[in-house]
PDB file of C-alpha atoms in Angstrom:
ATOM      1  CA  GLY A  23      -8.581 -11.941   1.794  1.00 82.00           C
ATOM      2  CA  THR A  24     -10.231 -15.336   1.944  1.00 90.00           C
ATOM      3  CA  GLY A  25     -10.806 -17.863   4.672  1.00 90.00           C
ATOM      4  CA  GLN A  26     -12.823 -20.866   5.734  1.00 90.00           C
ATOM      5  CA  LEU A  27     -14.599 -21.628   8.996  1.00 89.00           C
ATOM      6  CA  ARG A  28     -15.586 -25.165   9.969  1.00 90.00           C
ATOM      7  CA  PHE A  29     -18.212 -25.716  12.661  1.00 88.00           C
ATOM      8  CA  SER A  30     -18.555 -29.114  14.291  1.00 87.00           C
ATOM      9  CA  SER A  31     -22.197 -28.253  14.956  1.00 84.00           C
ATOM     10  CA  LEU A  32     -24.483 -25.263  14.567  1.00 85.00           C
ATOM     11  CA  ALA A  33     -27.211 -25.065  17.212  1.00 85.00           C
ATOM     12  CA  TRP A  34     -29.887 -22.794  18.640  1.00 82.00           C
ATOM     13  CA  GLU A  35     -30.372 -23.865  22.259  1.00 83.00           C
ATOM     14  CA  THR A  36     -31.265 -27.586  21.891  1.00 85.00           C
ATOM     15  CA  TYR A  37     -31.993 -27.441  18.143  1.00 88.00           C
ATOM     16  CA  GLU A  38     -28.975 -28.739  16.208  1.00 91.00           C
ATOM     17  CA  LEU A  39     -28.261 -28.278  12.498  1.00 88.00           C
ATOM     18  CA  GLY A  40     -25.043 -30.252  12.586  1.00 89.00           C
ATOM     19  CA  PRO A  41     -21.655 -29.546  11.003  1.00 91.00           C
ATOM     20  CA  SER A  42     -21.236 -26.653   8.602  1.00 92.00           C
ATOM     21  CA  VAL A  43     -18.574 -24.989   6.475  1.00 93.00           C
ATOM     22  CA  ALA A  44     -18.441 -21.245   5.789  1.00 94.00           C
ATOM     23  CA  ASP A  45     -16.266 -19.699   3.080  1.00 96.00           C
ATOM     24  CA  VAL A  46     -15.528 -16.001   3.578  1.00 95.00           C
ATOM     25  CA  VAL A  47     -14.157 -13.494   1.059  1.00 95.00           C
ATOM     26  CA  LEU A  48     -13.225 -10.043   2.387  1.00 93.00           C
ATOM     27  CA  SER A  49     -12.622  -6.896   0.364  1.00 93.00           C
ATOM     28  CA  ALA A  50     -12.487  -3.171   1.075  1.00 90.00           C
ATOM     29  CA  ARG A  51     -16.126  -2.919  -0.053  1.00 91.00           C
ATOM     30  CA  ASP A  52     -17.832  -5.943   1.490  1.00 93.00           C
ATOM     31  CA  ALA A  53     -17.691  -9.399   3.024  1.00 94.00           C
ATOM     32  CA  ARG A  54     -19.122 -12.331   1.094  1.00 95.00           C
ATOM     33  CA  ILE A  55     -20.070 -15.476   2.948  1.00 95.00           C
ATOM     34  CA  HIS A  56     -21.129 -18.866   1.602  1.00 96.00           C
ATOM     35  CA  VAL A  57     -22.379 -21.514   4.059  1.00 94.00           C
ATOM     36  CA  ASP A  58     -23.156 -25.200   3.436  1.00 93.00           C
ATOM     37  CA  LEU A  59     -25.654 -26.974   5.720  1.00 90.00           C
ATOM     38  CA  PRO A  60     -25.513 -30.670   4.726  1.00 91.00           C
ATOM     39  CA  SER A  61     -28.054 -31.860   7.325  1.00 89.00           C
ATOM     40  CA  VAL A  62     -30.890 -29.972   5.578  1.00 89.00           C
ATOM     41  CA  GLY A  63     -29.527 -29.893   2.028  1.00 89.00           C
ATOM     42  CA  GLY A  64     -29.121 -26.160   2.457  1.00 92.00           C
ATOM     43  CA  ILE A  65     -26.842 -23.385   1.288  1.00 94.00           C
ATOM     44  CA  ALA A  66     -26.732 -19.749   2.338  1.00 94.00           C
ATOM     45  CA  ASP A  67     -25.059 -16.786   0.663  1.00 96.00           C
ATOM     46  CA  ALA A  68     -24.734 -13.334   2.199  1.00 95.00           C
ATOM     47  CA  THR A  69     -23.065 -10.057   1.291  1.00 96.00           C
ATOM     48  CA  ILE A  70     -22.397  -7.484   4.026  1.00 94.00           C
ATOM     49  CA  GLY A  71     -21.296  -3.946   3.167  1.00 93.00           C
ATOM     50  CA  THR A  72     -18.132  -3.056   5.070  1.00 87.00           C
ATOM     51  CA  SER A  73     -19.043   0.573   5.733  1.00 87.00           C
ATOM     52  CA  SER A  74     -22.808   0.687   5.180  1.00 88.00           C
ATOM     53  CA  GLY A  75     -23.721  -2.508   7.003  1.00 90.00           C
ATOM     54  CA  ALA A  76     -26.182  -3.312   4.210  1.00 94.00           C
ATOM     55  CA  VAL A  77     -27.000  -7.027   4.052  1.00 95.00           C
ATOM     56  CA  THR A  78     -28.383  -9.147   1.238  1.00 95.00           C
ATOM     57  CA  ALA A  79     -28.814 -12.852   1.819  1.00 96.00           C
ATOM     58  CA  THR A  80     -30.256 -15.910   0.148  1.00 96.00           C
ATOM     59  CA  ILE A  81     -31.015 -19.264   1.779  1.00 94.00           C
ATOM     60  CA  ALA A  82     -31.989 -22.311  -0.258  1.00 95.00           C
ATOM     61  CA  VAL A  83     -33.047 -25.660   1.181  1.00 94.00           C
ATOM     62  CA  THR A  84     -33.696 -28.585  -1.141  1.00 93.00           C
ATOM     63  CA  ASP A  85     -35.673 -31.697  -0.181  1.00 93.00           C
ATOM     64  CA  ALA A  86     -35.134 -31.401   3.571  1.00 92.00           C
ATOM     65  CA  GLU A  87     -36.871 -34.139   5.563  1.00 92.00           C
ATOM     66  CA  LEU A  88     -39.890 -32.699   7.390  1.00 91.00           C
ATOM     67  CA  ALA A  89     -39.696 -35.264  10.181  1.00 89.00           C
ATOM     68  CA  ALA A  90     -36.119 -34.224  10.966  1.00 89.00           C
ATOM     69  CA  LEU A  91     -36.868 -30.495  10.799  1.00 89.00           C
ATOM     70  CA  ILE A  92     -39.747 -30.581  13.295  1.00 85.00           C
ATOM     71  CA  ARG A  93     -37.862 -32.588  15.912  1.00 85.00           C
ATOM     72  CA  ALA A  94     -37.171 -30.580  19.056  1.00 82.00           C
ATOM     73  CA  GLU A  95     -33.524 -31.711  18.774  1.00 87.00           C
ATOM     74  CA  GLY A  96     -33.249 -30.570  15.149  1.00 87.00           C
ATOM     75  CA  PRO A  97     -32.132 -32.608  12.126  1.00 88.00           C
ATOM     76  CA  ALA A  98     -28.719 -33.337  13.637  1.00 84.00           C
ATOM     77  CA  GLY A  99     -29.683 -33.640  17.287  1.00 78.00           C
ATOM     78  CA  TRP A 100     -29.301 -36.856  19.244  1.00 74.00           C
ATOM     79  CA  VAL A 101     -32.687 -38.502  19.795  1.00 61.00           C
ATOM     80  CA  ARG A 102     -33.160 -40.802  22.799  1.00 55.00           C
ATOM     81  CA  GLU A 103     -35.903 -43.319  22.119  1.00 54.00           C
ATOM     82  CA  THR A 104     -38.655 -43.423  24.711  1.00 50.00           C
ATOM     83  CA  ALA A 105     -41.634 -45.719  25.235  1.00 45.00           C
ATOM     84  CA  ASP A 106     -43.771 -43.211  23.321  1.00 50.00           C
ATOM     85  CA  ASP A 107     -41.300 -43.256  20.428  1.00 49.00           C
ATOM     86  CA  ALA A 108     -41.416 -47.027  20.251  1.00 46.00           C
ATOM     87  CA  ALA A 109     -45.202 -46.871  20.079  1.00 45.00           C
ATOM     88  CA  GLY A 110     -45.055 -44.339  17.244  1.00 45.00           C
ATOM     89  CA  SER A 111     -44.031 -40.736  17.895  1.00 48.00           C
ATOM     90  CA  THR A 112     -45.507 -37.617  16.308  1.00 45.00           C
ATOM     91  CA  VAL A 113     -42.271 -37.135  14.373  1.00 49.00           C
ATOM     92  CA  GLU A 114     -42.650 -40.554  12.768  1.00 50.00           C
ATOM     93  CA  ALA A 115     -46.200 -39.539  11.784  1.00 82.00           C
ATOM     94  CA  VAL A 116     -44.795 -36.812   9.515  1.00 88.00           C
ATOM     95  CA  ALA A 117     -43.282 -37.724   6.162  1.00 91.00           C
ATOM     96  CA  GLY A 118     -42.114 -35.954   3.024  1.00 94.00           C
ATOM     97  CA  THR A 119     -39.725 -33.140   2.199  1.00 95.00           C
ATOM     98  CA  VAL A 120     -39.749 -29.356   1.921  1.00 93.00           C
ATOM     99  CA  THR A 121     -37.938 -27.140  -0.555  1.00 94.00           C
ATOM    100  CA  LEU A 122     -37.699 -23.443   0.171  1.00 93.00           C
ATOM    101  CA  ARG A 123     -35.904 -20.303  -0.858  1.00 94.00           C
ATOM    102  CA  ALA A 124     -35.635 -17.193   1.289  1.00 95.00           C
ATOM    103  CA  THR A 125     -34.176 -13.830   0.306  1.00 95.00           C
ATOM    104  CA  ALA A 126     -33.494 -10.946   2.665  1.00 95.00           C
ATOM    105  CA  GLU A 127     -32.377  -7.341   2.394  1.00 94.00           C
ATOM    106  CA  GLY A 128     -31.667  -5.023   5.292  1.00 92.00           C
ATOM    107  CA  VAL A 129     -29.000  -3.517   7.504  1.00 91.00           C
ATOM    108  CA  LEU A 130     -26.841  -5.308  10.033  1.00 88.00           C
ATOM    109  CA  ASP A 131     -27.786  -3.129  13.024  1.00 88.00           C
ATOM    110  CA  ASN A 132     -31.560  -3.477  12.502  1.00 86.00           C
ATOM    111  CA  PRO A 133     -32.391  -7.028  11.379  1.00 83.00           C
ATOM    112  CA  ALA A 134     -36.037  -6.701  12.481  1.00 79.00           C
ATOM    113  CA  ALA A 135     -36.598  -4.152   9.701  1.00 83.00           C
ATOM    114  CA  ALA A 136     -35.274  -6.448   6.980  1.00 87.00           C
ATOM    115  CA  SER A 137     -37.388  -7.313   3.974  1.00 93.00           C
ATOM    116  CA  VAL A 138     -37.724 -11.090   3.715  1.00 94.00           C
ATOM    117  CA  VAL A 139     -39.478 -13.208   1.089  1.00 94.00           C
ATOM    118  CA  VAL A 140     -39.964 -16.960   1.544  1.00 93.00           C
ATOM    119  CA  ASP A 141     -41.129 -19.367  -1.176  1.00 93.00           C
ATOM    120  CA  ALA A 142     -41.849 -22.957  -0.164  1.00 92.00           C
ATOM    121  CA  ASP A 143     -43.108 -26.224  -1.601  1.00 92.00           C
ATOM    122  CA  LEU A 144     -43.735 -29.724  -0.243  1.00 92.00           C
ATOM    123  CA  SER A 145     -43.072 -33.105  -1.809  1.00 93.00           C
ATOM    124  CA  ASN A 146     -44.804 -36.359  -0.795  1.00 93.00           C
ATOM    125  CA  ALA A 147     -45.830 -34.772   2.511  1.00 93.00           C
ATOM    126  CA  GLN A 148     -48.119 -36.688   4.863  1.00 91.00           C
ATOM    127  CA  VAL A 149     -49.339 -36.096   8.409  1.00 86.00           C
ATOM    128  CA  ASN A 150     -50.591 -39.200  10.181  1.00 81.00           C
ATOM    129  CA  GLY A 151     -51.229 -40.753   6.786  1.00 84.00           C
ATOM    130  CA  VAL A 152     -53.132 -37.767   5.338  1.00 86.00           C
ATOM    131  CA  PRO A 153     -51.456 -36.210   2.264  1.00 90.00           C
ATOM    132  CA  VAL A 154     -50.620 -32.494   2.407  1.00 90.00           C
ATOM    133  CA  VAL A 155     -50.010 -30.857  -0.976  1.00 91.00           C
ATOM    134  CA  VAL A 156     -49.036 -27.274  -1.831  1.00 90.00           C
ATOM    135  CA  THR A 157     -51.373 -26.709  -4.779  1.00 88.00           C
ATOM    136  CA  ARG A 158     -50.114 -23.179  -5.366  1.00 81.00           C
ATOM    137  CA  PRO A 159     -46.512 -22.093  -4.666  1.00 76.00           C
ATOM    138  CA  ALA A 160     -46.487 -20.624  -1.163  1.00 86.00           C
ATOM    139  CA  ARG A 161     -45.035 -17.135  -0.745  1.00 90.00           C
ATOM    140  CA  VAL A 162     -44.846 -15.086   2.442  1.00 91.00           C
ATOM    141  CA  ARG A 163     -43.261 -11.625   2.641  1.00 91.00           C
ATOM    142  CA  HIS A 164     -42.087  -9.746   5.752  1.00 89.00           C
ATOM    143  CA  THR A 165     -41.192  -6.066   5.731  1.00 87.00           C
ATOM    144  CA  ASN A 166     -40.538  -4.110   8.914  1.00 83.00           C
ATOM    145  CA  GLY A 167     -43.023  -6.072  11.023  1.00 84.00           C
ATOM    146  CA  LEU A 168     -45.690  -6.434   8.331  1.00 88.00           C
ATOM    147  CA  PHE A 169     -46.435  -9.987   7.156  1.00 90.00           C
ATOM    148  CA  GLU A 170     -48.002 -10.373   3.745  1.00 91.00           C
ATOM    149  CA  VAL A 171     -49.270 -13.777   2.665  1.00 90.00           C
ATOM    150  CA  GLU A 172     -49.263 -13.423  -1.106  1.00 84.00           C
ATOM    151  CA  SER A 173     -50.353 -16.918  -1.939  1.00 76.00           C
ATOM    152  CA  VAL A 174     -50.715 -20.032   0.183  1.00 86.00           C
ATOM    153  CA  GLN A 175     -52.979 -22.838  -0.990  1.00 89.00           C
ATOM    154  CA  LEU A 176     -52.861 -26.314   0.536  1.00 88.00           C
ATOM    155  CA  ARG A 177     -54.828 -29.486   0.034  1.00 90.00           C
ATOM    156  CA  VAL A 178     -55.112 -31.526   3.224  1.00 87.00           C
ATOM    157  CA  GLY A 179     -56.690 -34.853   2.333  1.00 88.00           C
ATOM    158  CA  GLU A 180     -59.705 -33.804   0.271  1.00 87.00           C
ATOM    159  CA  THR A 181     -59.916 -30.321   1.816  1.00 87.00           C
ATOM    160  CA  THR A 182     -58.493 -27.158   0.233  1.00 88.00           C
ATOM    161  CA  VAL A 183     -57.207 -24.300   2.404  1.00 86.00           C
ATOM    162  CA  GLU A 184     -56.300 -20.904   0.976  1.00 89.00           C
ATOM    163  CA  MET A 185     -54.698 -18.039   2.895  1.00 89.00           C
ATOM    164  CA  LYS A 186     -53.904 -14.508   1.800  1.00 90.00           C
ATOM    165  CA  GLY A 187     -53.758 -11.063   3.336  1.00 92.00           C
ATOM    166  CA  ARG A 188     -51.660  -8.783   5.541  1.00 90.00           C
ATOM    167  CA  ILE A 189     -51.181  -8.720   9.312  1.00 90.00           C
ATOM    168  CA  GLY A 190     -48.757  -7.247  11.807  1.00 86.00           C
ATOM    169  CA  ALA A 191     -47.151  -3.857  12.365  1.00 80.00           C
ATOM    170  CA  GLY A 192     -48.049  -1.402   9.629  1.00 77.00           C
ATOM    171  CA  ALA A 193     -51.231  -3.203   8.576  1.00 82.00           C
ATOM    172  CA  SER A 194     -54.215  -0.943   8.001  1.00 85.00           C
ATOM    173  CA  GLU A 195     -57.605  -1.305   9.691  1.00 84.00           C
ATOM    174  CA  THR A 196     -58.944  -3.002   6.578  1.00 86.00           C
ATOM    175  CA  ASP A 197     -56.068  -5.468   6.334  1.00 87.00           C
ATOM    176  CA  ALA A 198     -56.622  -9.023   7.534  1.00 89.00           C
ATOM    177  CA  LEU A 199     -55.512 -12.583   6.966  1.00 88.00           C
ATOM    178  CA  ASP A 200     -58.293 -14.254   5.011  1.00 90.00           C
ATOM    179  CA  VAL A 201     -58.542 -18.029   5.354  1.00 85.00           C
ATOM    180  CA  SER A 202     -60.966 -20.071   3.288  1.00 86.00           C
ATOM    181  CA  LEU A 203     -61.653 -23.790   3.703  1.00 81.00           C
ATOM    182  CA  ILE A 204     -63.483 -26.014   1.275  1.00 86.00           C
ATOM    183  CA  GLY A 205     -63.998 -29.537   2.547  1.00 83.00           C
ATOM    184  CA  THR A 206     -64.423 -31.177   5.924  1.00 78.00           C
ATOM    185  CA  ALA A 207     -62.977 -30.475   9.361  1.00 70.00           C
ATOM    186  CA  SER A 208     -62.154 -34.172   9.790  1.00 76.00           C
ATOM    187  CA  ASP A 209     -59.244 -33.817   7.341  1.00 77.00           C
ATOM    188  CA  PHE A 210     -57.473 -31.615   9.901  1.00 73.00           C
ATOM    189  CA  ALA A 211     -57.738 -34.049  12.799  1.00 73.00           C
ATOM    190  CA  PRO A 212     -54.441 -35.827  11.929  1.00 70.00           C
ATOM    191  CA  ILE A 213     -52.619 -32.472  11.995  1.00 70.00           C
ATOM    192  CA  VAL A 214     -54.174 -31.415  15.308  1.00 69.00           C
ATOM    193  CA  ARG A 215     -53.090 -34.764  16.803  1.00 68.00           C
ATOM    194  CA  LEU A 216     -49.461 -33.707  16.359  1.00 67.00           C
ATOM    195  CA  MET A 217     -49.911 -31.165  19.172  1.00 67.00           C
ATOM    196  CA  PRO A 218     -49.067 -32.266  22.720  1.00 64.00           C
ATOM    197  CA  GLY A 219     -52.230 -33.159  24.614  1.00 68.00           C
ATOM    198  CA  PHE A 220     -54.317 -33.601  21.455  1.00 62.00           C
ATOM    199  CA  GLU A 221     -53.153 -37.070  20.461  1.00 61.00           C
ATOM    200  CA  ALA A 222     -56.708 -38.436  20.730  1.00 66.00           C
ATOM    201  CA  PHE A 223     -58.395 -35.513  18.960  1.00 61.00           C
ATOM    202  CA  MET A 224     -61.199 -36.460  16.559  1.00 63.00           C
ATOM    203  CA  ALA A 225     -63.370 -34.307  14.298  1.00 60.00           C
ATOM    204  CA  GLU A 226     -66.349 -35.044  12.109  1.00 59.00           C
ATOM    205  CA  GLY A 227     -68.493 -33.018   9.724  1.00 53.00           C
ATOM    206  CA  ALA A 228     -67.871 -29.996   7.525  1.00 53.00           C
TER     207      ALA A 228
END
C-alpha cells in the first residue's frame, strides 16, 4: 500500500525544521519512506525491512543556510529580535551554505550501532567576516561508537587546519585524532567569538 503524511512542523525540543511531507510505500518485504524538508533543501530516503528490521537511509541537504541551521530555534523557528540581535547577533555573523550527504546502515532496534558516513562541503562560508573554505571534501564515518575522520581540511582565513584519525569506542591505544594547523591563531578568533561569553575574545601570533 501507499500513503502520505503531512507534518505542519518537525521539531526536536525547541529546534524546528518546519513543514514536511513523507511518502510511504509498504510491501510484504519492506517499508520505503521518502521525506522532503523544504526549510533546509533536504530530502531523506529510508528502507526498513519488515521482518529483519534492517535499515538503510540516505539524507541529502543542498545549499542549506548556515545561519539558519545554527539558530537555537532551527531554520523554521520563530526568532524574537532582542537588543543584542539589533546590534548584530552571532547568527548574523555567519554566512554561506552547506551541502551534505549522509548514508546509514543498521537495524531498527539498535540505532547506536549503525554505520554512518557523512560527506560535507561549504559554499561562500564566512564567520565574522573571515572566509571558511573546505579545501578537501570532508568525510566522517561512525561505526558502532567508533568515529573515523577520513579527511577534513579547512582553510580559515589564511590558516589551514587538517584533521584525521579515529576516536571513540573500539579505538585502539595507538588511535588518535590528529589535528595540524599551519598559520596563525588570530584567524580563529572570529570563530571563538561565536561562543557565549567569548564575544570579546582576541588572539595574536602563531
